[in-house]
Amino acid sequence: MAPMNPTEEAISLIRKSNRIAALSGAGISTEAGVPDFRGPDGLWRDPNILNQLSATGFRQDPARFYSSSMNLFSTIAAAKPTPAHNLLVLLEKLGKLQAVVTQNIDGLHHAAGSSTVFEVHGTYRTGHCPQCSDFFEMGPFYKKIESGDIQVPLCKKCNVPVKPDIVLFEELLPQDAWNGAVNAMEQCDLLLVLGSSLVIYPAAELPSIALGCGARLVIVNLQETAYDRAAIVVRDKLGNFAKSAMAALVYKN
Ligand code: ZN
C-alpha cells in the first residue's frame, strides 16, 4: 500500500474520531472573501484604526467607530459559507463533531448550519446596550447606517449607542464563549484547526489544552504554526481539503 499523504492521514483520523472539535481562524473566512482584519497585515493593525476600534475609541466617538467599520461589516454581510464551513456541518450531522470554536466575528458557521459555535472574539451580528444590556440584532442598524439614515444605533430606552458584540481591543473575551471553548478542547478526541496560524490569543493557547487532554491534532493552514510538530499538517487551501474530506466521508463512510 502506498504511504498516505497528509490529507489522507487527516481524513483517516477524522474517520476514527467521534468527539471532534474544530478551531477556525481568519483563513476560513478569507476563502469567503472576508479580509483578515486582525492578522499581521490586517486593517486592525493600523494604529489609527486600532485606536478608533478600541473600547475607548468606541466610547469617545461611536459614529467614527461605525463609519470605520462599515466597509468590513458590508463585506461580511455579503460573504457566504465555504466548503470548509460545510465540512464542519457535515461532521456534526455524522455525529462526529461536538463544537466549533472560532476567532471570526462573521457568523458564517451559524450561516452554514453549525449548531454549537463558540465565538471567542464575539460576533458582529448582534449587539448590546452598554447601559441596560438589552439585546439587538445589528443587521437592520447596519442597513440604516449604510443608507445614511443614522450614524449610530441607539438604545431607545437609554438613548446611548448600542455596541456590537465584537471583542474590541482592551476588552476581555466573552466568558461563556471562552468557557465553552475550553470545555470543547478538554472533551475532544481530535482537534481540527482550520485556517488559523495559532498566533493570536486565545487560539495560540487552545490546542495545548486539547493536546494535554490526549486529543490528536490536525492543522490545515497555508502558513507554519507553532503546533506543526505535534500535528498532522495539511499545507493546502481549506477548500481543497474540505472537498476531499467531504467526498471521502460521504461516499466511503
Ligand atoms: Zn439601554
Coordinates of C-alpha atoms and ligand atoms in Angstrom, one line a residue:
M1 CA 0.0 0.0 0.0
A2 CA 1.3 3.4 -0.9
P3 CA 2.0 5.7 2.1
M4 CA -0.8 8.2 2.9
N5 CA -0.3 11.9 2.1
P6 CA -1.3 14.4 4.9
T7 CA -4.8 14.9 3.6
E8 CA -5.4 11.1 3.6
E9 CA -3.9 10.8 7.0
A10 CA -6.2 13.6 8.3
I11 CA -9.3 12.0 6.8
S12 CA -8.3 8.7 8.2
L13 CA -8.1 10.3 11.7
I14 CA -11.4 12.0 11.2
R15 CA -13.0 8.6 10.4
K16 CA -11.6 7.2 13.7
S17 CA -12.7 10.2 15.8
N18 CA -16.1 10.8 17.3
R19 CA -15.6 13.8 19.6
I20 CA -14.1 16.2 17.2
A21 CA -13.7 19.9 18.0
A22 CA -12.8 22.5 15.3
L23 CA -10.9 25.7 15.8
S24 CA -11.3 28.1 12.9
G25 CA -9.3 31.3 12.2
A26 CA -9.2 34.1 9.6
G27 CA -8.2 31.7 6.9
I28 CA -11.6 30.0 6.7
S29 CA -13.2 33.5 6.2
T30 CA -10.6 34.8 3.7
E31 CA -11.7 32.0 1.4
A32 CA -15.2 33.5 1.7
G33 CA -13.9 37.0 0.8
V34 CA -13.7 38.4 4.3
P35 CA -10.4 40.2 4.8
D36 CA -8.0 39.1 7.6
F37 CA -8.5 42.3 9.5
R38 CA -6.8 41.1 12.8
G39 CA -3.8 39.4 11.1
P40 CA -0.3 40.7 10.7
D41 CA -1.2 42.9 7.7
G42 CA -4.8 43.4 8.6
L43 CA -6.7 46.6 8.8
W44 CA -6.9 46.5 12.5
R45 CA -3.1 46.6 12.8
D46 CA -3.2 50.2 11.5
P47 CA -2.6 52.3 14.8
N48 CA -5.2 54.9 13.8
I49 CA -7.9 52.3 13.0
L50 CA -6.9 50.3 16.1
N51 CA -7.4 53.4 18.2
Q52 CA -10.8 54.1 16.6
L53 CA -11.9 50.5 17.1
S54 CA -10.8 50.0 20.7
A55 CA -13.2 50.1 23.5
T56 CA -12.0 53.6 24.3
G57 CA -12.4 54.7 20.7
F58 CA -16.0 53.4 20.7
R59 CA -16.9 55.4 23.9
Q60 CA -15.2 58.5 22.6
D61 CA -16.7 58.6 19.1
P62 CA -19.2 55.8 18.3
A63 CA -20.0 57.5 14.9
R64 CA -16.4 57.2 13.8
F65 CA -16.3 53.6 15.1
Y66 CA -19.3 52.8 12.9
S67 CA -18.1 54.7 9.8
S68 CA -14.7 52.9 10.1
S69 CA -16.3 49.5 10.5
M70 CA -19.0 49.7 7.8
N71 CA -16.7 48.6 5.0
L72 CA -15.8 45.5 6.8
F73 CA -19.4 44.8 8.0
S74 CA -20.8 45.2 4.5
T75 CA -18.1 42.8 3.1
I76 CA -19.0 40.3 5.8
A77 CA -22.7 40.6 5.2
A78 CA -22.2 39.7 1.5
A79 CA -20.0 36.6 2.4
K80 CA -21.2 33.1 2.0
P81 CA -20.1 30.0 3.9
T82 CA -17.3 28.0 2.2
P83 CA -16.7 24.2 1.7
A84 CA -14.7 24.3 5.0
H85 CA -17.7 25.7 6.8
N86 CA -19.8 23.0 5.2
L87 CA -17.4 20.2 6.2
L88 CA -17.9 21.1 9.8
V89 CA -21.7 21.0 9.4
L90 CA -21.4 17.5 7.8
L91 CA -19.2 16.3 10.6
E92 CA -21.8 17.5 13.1
K93 CA -24.6 15.7 11.1
L94 CA -22.5 12.5 11.1
G95 CA -22.3 12.7 14.9
K96 CA -18.6 13.2 14.9
L97 CA -18.2 16.9 15.8
Q98 CA -19.2 18.4 19.1
A99 CA -18.2 22.0 18.8
V100 CA -16.8 24.7 16.6
V101 CA -14.6 27.4 18.3
T102 CA -14.0 30.4 16.1
Q103 CA -11.9 33.5 16.2
N104 CA -14.1 35.0 13.5
I105 CA -16.8 37.5 14.1
D106 CA -18.7 37.0 10.8
G107 CA -21.3 34.4 11.9
L108 CA -20.5 32.2 8.9
H109 CA -20.5 29.0 10.9
H110 CA -24.1 29.8 12.0
A111 CA -25.0 30.7 8.4
A112 CA -23.6 27.3 7.2
G113 CA -25.7 25.5 9.8
S114 CA -23.3 24.6 12.6
S115 CA -25.3 24.5 15.9
T116 CA -22.7 24.6 18.6
V117 CA -20.4 27.5 17.9
F118 CA -18.2 29.4 20.4
E119 CA -17.3 32.8 19.0
V120 CA -14.3 33.7 21.2
H121 CA -13.9 37.2 19.6
G122 CA -17.7 37.8 19.6
T123 CA -19.9 38.4 16.6
Y124 CA -20.8 41.4 14.5
R125 CA -24.4 40.2 14.1
T126 CA -25.7 41.1 17.5
G127 CA -25.2 43.9 19.9
H128 CA -26.0 45.2 23.4
C129 CA -26.8 48.4 25.1
P130 CA -23.8 49.2 27.4
Q131 CA -26.2 50.6 29.9
C132 CA -29.3 48.3 30.2
S133 CA -27.8 45.3 28.4
D134 CA -30.7 45.0 26.1
F135 CA -30.0 42.7 23.1
F136 CA -30.2 43.9 19.4
E137 CA -29.9 42.2 16.0
M138 CA -27.5 44.6 14.3
G139 CA -28.4 43.9 10.7
P140 CA -31.2 46.5 10.4
F141 CA -29.0 49.1 12.1
Y142 CA -26.2 48.5 9.6
K143 CA -28.6 48.9 6.7
K144 CA -29.7 52.3 8.2
I145 CA -26.0 53.4 8.7
E146 CA -25.2 52.4 5.1
S147 CA -28.1 54.3 3.7
G148 CA -27.2 57.4 5.7
D149 CA -30.4 57.3 7.8
I150 CA -28.5 57.1 11.1
Q151 CA -24.8 57.4 12.1
V152 CA -25.1 55.5 15.3
P153 CA -27.6 52.9 16.5
L154 CA -29.2 54.0 19.8
C155 CA -30.9 52.1 22.6
K156 CA -34.3 53.8 22.6
K157 CA -34.7 53.2 26.4
C158 CA -31.4 54.7 27.4
N159 CA -30.5 56.9 24.4
V160 CA -26.9 55.6 24.3
P161 CA -25.1 54.0 21.4
V162 CA -25.5 50.2 21.0
K163 CA -22.2 48.3 20.8
P164 CA -21.8 45.3 18.5
D165 CA -20.8 42.1 20.3
I166 CA -17.3 42.1 18.9
V167 CA -14.4 41.8 21.2
L168 CA -12.6 45.2 20.8
F169 CA -9.1 46.0 21.8
E170 CA -8.9 46.5 25.6
E171 CA -11.8 44.1 26.1
L172 CA -11.9 40.7 27.8
L173 CA -13.1 37.7 25.9
P174 CA -16.8 36.8 26.4
Q175 CA -16.8 34.4 29.4
D176 CA -19.4 32.0 28.1
A177 CA -17.7 31.5 24.7
W178 CA -14.3 31.1 26.5
N179 CA -15.6 28.5 28.9
G180 CA -17.3 26.7 26.0
A181 CA -14.1 26.7 24.0
V182 CA -12.0 25.4 26.9
N183 CA -14.6 22.7 27.6
A184 CA -14.6 21.7 23.9
M185 CA -10.8 21.4 24.0
E186 CA -10.9 19.2 27.1
Q187 CA -13.6 16.9 25.7
C188 CA -12.4 16.3 22.1
D189 CA -10.5 13.3 20.8
L190 CA -9.4 15.3 17.7
L191 CA -8.9 19.0 17.2
L192 CA -9.2 20.2 13.7
V193 CA -7.6 23.6 13.2
L194 CA -8.7 25.3 10.0
G195 CA -7.1 28.5 8.8
S196 CA -5.5 29.7 12.0
S197 CA -1.8 30.4 12.4
L198 CA -2.4 29.9 16.1
V199 CA -0.7 33.2 16.9
I200 CA -3.4 35.5 18.1
Y201 CA -4.7 34.9 21.6
P202 CA -6.6 32.8 22.6
A203 CA -6.1 30.5 19.6
A204 CA -2.4 30.3 20.5
E205 CA -3.3 28.6 23.8
L206 CA -6.3 26.4 23.0
P207 CA -4.6 23.5 21.2
S208 CA -2.3 22.9 24.1
I209 CA -5.4 22.2 26.3
A210 CA -6.6 19.6 23.7
L211 CA -3.2 18.0 23.4
G212 CA -2.9 18.0 27.2
C213 CA -6.1 16.0 27.4
G214 CA -4.9 13.4 24.9
A215 CA -6.5 14.7 21.7
R216 CA -4.9 14.3 18.3
L217 CA -4.3 17.4 16.2
V218 CA -4.9 18.1 12.5
I219 CA -3.9 21.5 11.2
V220 CA -4.9 22.7 7.8
N221 CA -3.2 26.0 7.2
L222 CA -1.0 27.6 4.5
Q223 CA 1.5 29.0 6.9
E224 CA 3.5 27.3 9.6
T225 CA 2.3 27.2 13.1
A226 CA 3.9 26.7 16.5
Y227 CA 2.0 23.4 16.8
D228 CA 3.0 21.8 13.5
R229 CA 5.4 19.3 15.1
A230 CA 2.5 17.9 17.3
A231 CA 0.1 17.6 14.4
I232 CA -0.8 16.1 11.0
V233 CA -0.3 19.2 8.9
V234 CA -2.1 19.7 5.6
R235 CA -0.4 22.6 3.7
D236 CA -3.3 23.3 1.3
K237 CA -6.2 25.6 0.7
L238 CA -9.0 24.8 3.1
G239 CA -11.4 24.5 0.1
N240 CA -9.3 21.7 -1.4
F241 CA -9.0 19.8 1.9
A242 CA -12.7 20.3 2.7
K243 CA -13.9 19.0 -0.7
S244 CA -11.6 15.9 -0.4
A245 CA -12.8 15.2 3.1
M246 CA -16.5 15.6 2.3
A247 CA -16.2 13.3 -0.7
A248 CA -14.4 10.7 1.3
L249 CA -16.8 10.9 4.3
V250 CA -20.0 10.9 2.3
Y251 CA -19.1 8.2 -0.1
K252 CA -17.0 5.8 1.9
N253 CA -18.2 6.2 5.5
Ligands
ZN1 ZN -30.4 50.6 27.0

